[in-house]
Amino acid sequence: KGIGPKKALKLIKENNNYDKIFQDLNPEFDWNEIYNTFKNMQIEKKYNLKWNPINKEKVKEILIERHEFNQERIEKMLSQFKDNKNSSLDKWG
């Protein structure tokens, strides 16, 4: 039987010892390798976010046509943006 996020959190809180947890579970993979990958992951600390104008038609296509979101709700949300030339995500309010 698999372990979901709730059971995983419970195991960590109860044991606080990864070696013991995985020894008891006897997984078919090298958990240390996965743990070390996340623990020692390189993180980019210098970055710059650039917001582009919102393409309202593309948003509608993706959310309404592809994913069947409610059209009225999406159009209401999009109407909160000023005209497309001056709108970007950093002006969301």
N, CA and C of each residue as an Amber inpcrd file, in Angstrom:
protein
   279
   0.8490000  -1.1840000   0.0000000   0.0000000   0.0000000   0.0000000
   0.8870000   1.2370000   0.0000000   0.4990000   2.2300000  -0.7530000
   1.2940000   3.4460000  -0.8680000   1.1670000   4.3560000   0.3370000
   1.9940000   5.3600000   0.3390000   1.9790000   6.3370000   1.4180000
   1.6830000   7.6940000   0.8080000   0.6230000   8.3160000   1.2790000
   0.2460000   9.6420000   0.8140000   0.8620000  10.7110000   1.6960000
   0.5480000  11.9680000   1.4090000   1.1450000  13.0670000   2.1690000
   0.7920000  13.0550000   3.6560000  -0.4360000  12.6710000   3.9940000
  -0.8370000  12.6610000   5.4090000  -0.0640000  11.6100000   6.2010000
   0.0220000  10.4090000   5.6400000   0.7400000   9.3360000   6.3390000
   2.2370000   9.6490000   6.3990000   2.7690000  10.2300000   5.3340000
   4.1920000  10.5870000   5.3230000   4.5010000  11.6010000   6.4170000
   3.6500000  12.6110000   6.5390000   3.8540000  13.6170000   7.5790000
   3.7470000  12.9920000   8.9630000   2.7990000  12.0990000   9.1260000
   2.6350000  11.4060000  10.4100000   3.8900000  10.5990000  10.7520000
   4.4300000   9.8690000   9.7750000   5.6430000   9.0750000  10.0070000
   6.8200000   9.9580000  10.4150000   6.9520000  11.0950000   9.7560000
   8.0670000  11.9980000  10.0690000   7.9040000  12.5840000  11.4660000
   6.6780000  12.9820000  11.8090000   6.4410000  13.5440000  13.1400000
   6.6810000  12.5120000  14.2360000   6.2980000  11.2740000  13.9790000
   6.4470000  10.2230000  14.9850000   7.8980000   9.7820000  15.1470000
   8.6380000   9.7070000  14.0610000   9.9910000   9.1490000  14.1070000
  11.0900000  10.1950000  14.0500000  10.9360000  11.1720000  13.1910000
  11.9540000  12.2050000  12.9760000  13.3170000  11.5910000  12.6640000
  13.2990000  10.4070000  12.0800000  14.5260000   9.7100000  11.7170000
  14.2770000   9.0080000  10.3840000  14.7910000   9.6030000   9.3180000
  14.5250000   9.0760000   7.9780000  15.0570000   7.6560000   7.8050000
  16.2200000   7.3710000   8.3540000  16.7830000   6.0230000   8.2310000
  15.8230000   4.9760000   8.7930000  15.2770000   5.2500000   9.9650000
  14.3590000   4.2970000  10.5870000  13.0750000   4.1630000   9.7750000
  12.5410000   5.2810000   9.3160000  11.2990000   5.2390000   8.5260000
  11.4840000   4.3500000   7.3040000  12.5500000   4.5970000   6.5460000
  12.7430000   3.8520000   5.3050000  13.2150000   2.4190000   5.5510000
  13.8760000   2.1870000   6.6710000  14.2630000   0.8150000   7.0090000
  13.0020000  -0.0190000   7.2530000  12.0360000   0.5590000   7.9510000
  10.7770000  -0.1410000   8.2240000   9.9530000  -0.3460000   6.9550000
  10.0190000   0.6130000   6.0350000   9.2220000   0.5290000   4.8030000
   9.8560000  -0.3690000   3.7490000  11.1900000  -0.4780000   3.7780000
  11.9270000  -1.2970000   2.8210000  11.5470000  -0.9810000   1.3630000
  11.7630000   0.2610000   0.9210000  11.3800000   0.6370000  -0.4500000
  12.2910000  -0.0130000  -1.4900000  11.7930000  -0.0600000  -2.7330000
  12.5520000  -0.6590000  -3.8300000  13.3600000   0.3960000  -4.5830000
  13.6910000   1.4810000  -3.9260000  14.4730000   2.5450000  -4.5520000
  15.4230000   3.1310000  -3.5180000  16.4080000   3.8610000  -4.0080000
  17.3930000   4.4800000  -3.1200000  16.8480000   5.8230000  -2.6360000
  16.2190000   5.8160000  -1.4820000  15.6000000   7.0270000  -0.9740000
  16.6430000   8.0880000  -0.6390000  17.8550000   7.6750000  -0.2580000
  18.9140000   8.6400000   0.0540000  19.2580000   9.4940000  -1.1570000
  19.2960000   8.8750000  -2.3230000  19.6130000   9.6150000  -3.5470000
  18.5460000  10.6820000  -3.8160000  17.2890000  10.3160000  -3.6620000
  16.1960000  11.2630000  -3.8800000  16.2350000  12.3670000  -2.8300000
  16.4240000  11.9940000  -1.5840000  16.4970000  12.9710000  -0.4960000
  17.6240000  13.9690000  -0.7520000  18.8000000  13.4640000  -1.1040000
  19.9470000  14.3400000  -1.3470000  19.7480000  15.2420000  -2.5560000
  19.0310000  14.7580000  -3.5570000  18.7430000  15.5950000  -4.7200000
  17.9620000  16.8290000  -4.2990000  16.9450000  16.6460000  -3.4770000
  16.1470000  17.7850000  -3.0230000  16.8900000  18.6260000  -1.9880000
  17.5940000  17.9760000  -1.1020000  18.3070000  18.6820000  -0.0340000
  19.4130000  19.5740000  -0.5880000  20.0910000  19.1240000  -1.6430000
  21.2450000  19.8480000  -2.1790000  20.9610000  20.5030000  -3.5280000
  19.7120000  20.7550000  -3.8180000  19.3290000  21.3300000  -5.1000000
  19.8700000  22.7570000  -5.2420000  20.4020000  23.0460000  -6.4210000
  20.8870000  24.3920000  -6.7060000  19.6900000  25.3360000  -6.8190000
  19.7940000  26.4950000  -6.1950000  18.7120000  27.4730000  -6.2230000
  19.2380000  28.7730000  -6.8070000  18.5340000  29.2740000  -7.7950000
  18.8940000  30.5520000  -8.4080000  18.3390000  31.6630000  -7.5270000
  19.2280000  32.4720000  -6.9600000  18.7920000  33.5240000  -6.0540000
  18.6450000  34.8710000  -6.7460000  19.2910000  35.0220000  -7.8960000
  19.1890000  36.2790000  -8.6330000  18.3280000  36.0300000  -9.8690000
  17.1660000  36.6290000  -9.8870000  16.2780000  36.4790000 -11.0270000
  15.4280000  37.7330000 -11.1710000  14.8490000  37.8890000 -12.3350000
  14.0240000  39.0450000 -12.6230000  12.7520000  38.5670000 -13.3120000
  11.6180000  38.9070000 -12.7430000  10.3470000  38.5370000 -13.3470000
   9.8690000  39.6630000 -14.2460000   9.4260000  39.2970000 -15.4270000
   8.8940000  40.2870000 -16.3510000   7.4720000  39.8770000 -16.7010000
   6.5340000  40.7560000 -16.4500000   5.1320000  40.4810000 -16.7430000
   4.7850000  41.0440000 -18.1050000   4.1770000  40.2280000 -18.9170000
   3.7170000  40.6510000 -20.2330000   2.2270000  40.9560000 -20.1720000
   1.7350000  41.7350000 -21.1350000   0.2880000  42.0050000 -21.1620000
  -0.5070000  40.7050000 -21.2710000  -1.6970000  40.7280000 -20.7200000
  -2.5490000  39.5480000 -20.7150000  -3.2320000  39.3960000 -22.0710000
  -3.1870000  38.2070000 -22.6020000  -3.9000000  37.8840000 -23.8310000
  -5.2390000  37.2720000 -23.4070000  -6.2540000  38.1340000 -23.3080000
  -7.5490000  37.6960000 -22.7810000  -8.1670000  36.5850000 -23.6200000
  -8.0050000  36.6540000 -24.9230000  -8.5840000  35.6220000 -25.7870000
  -7.9130000  34.2660000 -25.5470000  -6.6150000  34.2850000 -25.3260000
  -5.8900000  33.0380000 -25.0580000  -6.3020000  32.4590000 -23.6990000
  -6.4890000  33.3410000 -22.7190000  -6.9470000  32.8960000 -21.4000000
  -8.3080000  32.2120000 -21.5310000  -9.2080000  32.8330000 -22.2930000
 -10.5390000  32.2440000 -22.5070000 -10.4300000  30.8950000 -23.2110000
  -9.5920000  30.8380000 -24.2290000  -9.4260000  29.5860000 -24.9730000
  -8.9730000  28.4600000 -24.0460000  -7.9750000  28.7550000 -23.2320000
  -7.4210000  27.7250000 -22.3500000  -8.4090000  27.3370000 -21.2480000
  -8.9360000  28.3290000 -20.5550000  -9.7780000  28.0240000 -19.3980000
 -11.1850000  27.5650000 -19.7710000 -11.7930000  28.2290000 -20.7460000
 -13.1870000  27.9090000 -21.0780000 -13.2790000  26.7500000 -22.0620000
 -12.5680000  26.8730000 -23.1780000 -12.6940000  25.8550000 -24.2240000
 -11.9840000  24.5470000 -23.8640000 -10.7690000  24.6470000 -23.3780000
 -10.0060000  23.4220000 -23.0920000 -10.3830000  22.7720000 -21.7650000
 -10.5870000  23.6140000 -20.7420000 -10.7700000  23.0650000 -19.3920000
 -12.1770000  23.2610000 -18.8310000 -13.0720000  23.7790000 -19.6520000
 -14.4900000  23.8960000 -19.3160000 -14.7740000  24.6900000 -18.0420000
 -14.0040000  25.7670000 -17.8190000 -14.3080000  26.6720000 -16.7210000
 -15.5950000  27.4180000 -17.0640000 -16.2430000  27.9650000 -16.0620000
 -17.4680000  28.7190000 -16.2610000 -17.1580000  30.0170000 -17.0020000
 -17.8080000  30.2070000 -18.1520000 -17.5220000  31.3570000 -19.0100000
 -17.8100000  32.6790000 -18.3070000 -18.9250000  32.7730000 -17.6070000
 -19.2740000  34.0180000 -16.9200000 -18.2290000  34.3940000 -15.8750000
 -17.7710000  33.4220000 -15.1260000 -16.7770000  33.7050000 -14.0790000
 -15.4570000  34.1660000 -14.6790000 -15.0430000  33.5260000 -15.7720000
 -13.7730000  33.9050000 -16.4000000 -13.8790000  35.2980000 -16.9940000
 -14.9860000  35.5840000 -17.6720000 -15.1570000  36.9120000 -18.2670000
 -15.2350000  37.9850000 -17.1920000 -15.8670000  37.6830000 -16.0700000
 -15.9280000  38.6380000 -14.9590000 -14.5240000  38.9050000 -14.4160000
 -13.7550000  37.8440000 -14.2540000 -12.3830000  37.9940000 -13.7640000
 -11.5610000  38.8430000 -14.7330000 -11.6890000  38.5470000 -16.0240000
 -10.9130000  39.2830000 -17.0200000 -11.3510000  40.7350000 -17.1230000
 -12.6080000  41.0200000 -16.8320000 -13.0900000  42.4040000 -16.9060000
 -12.4780000  43.2690000 -15.8100000 -11.9180000  42.6600000 -14.7950000
 -11.2760000  43.4180000 -13.7230000  -9.9560000  44.0290000 -14.1720000
  -9.4300000  43.5400000 -15.2780000  -8.2230000  44.1240000 -15.8370000
  -8.6130000  45.3040000 -16.7000000  -7.7750000  46.3260000 -16.7090000
  -8.0100000  47.4540000 -17.6050000  -7.7640000  46.9810000 -19.0200000
  -7.7880000  47.8980000 -19.9760000  -7.6000000  47.4580000 -21.3610000
  -6.3220000  46.6610000 -21.4960000  -6.3010000  45.7890000 -22.4570000
  -5.2280000  44.8090000 -22.6260000  -3.8580000  45.4510000 -22.8030000
  -3.7960000  46.6630000 -23.3000000  -2.5040000  47.3120000 -23.5370000
  -1.8020000  47.6650000 -22.2320000  -2.5790000  48.0030000 -21.2140000
  -1.9810000  48.4470000 -19.9550000  -2.0830000  47.4100000 -18.8430000
  -2.6610000  46.2770000 -19.1450000  -2.8860000  45.2830000 -18.0940000
  -1.7730000  44.2570000 -18.0380000  -1.4170000  43.9190000 -16.8470000
  -0.4860000  42.8290000 -16.6250000  -0.7860000  42.2590000 -15.2510000
  -0.2180000  41.1380000 -14.9490000  -0.5370000  40.4630000 -13.6950000
  -0.1510000  41.2640000 -12.4620000   0.8560000  42.1340000 -12.5690000
   1.2540000  42.8940000 -11.3840000   0.2300000  43.9670000 -11.0220000
  -0.7570000  44.2280000 -11.8850000  -1.8050000  45.1980000 -11.5900000
  -3.0890000  44.5280000 -11.1260000  -3.0290000  43.2210000 -10.9060000
  -4.2110000  42.4780000 -10.4730000  -4.6460000  42.9920000  -9.1130000
  -5.9050000  43.1910000  -8.9270000  -6.3120000  43.7230000  -7.6530000
  -7.6470000  43.3360000  -7.2910000
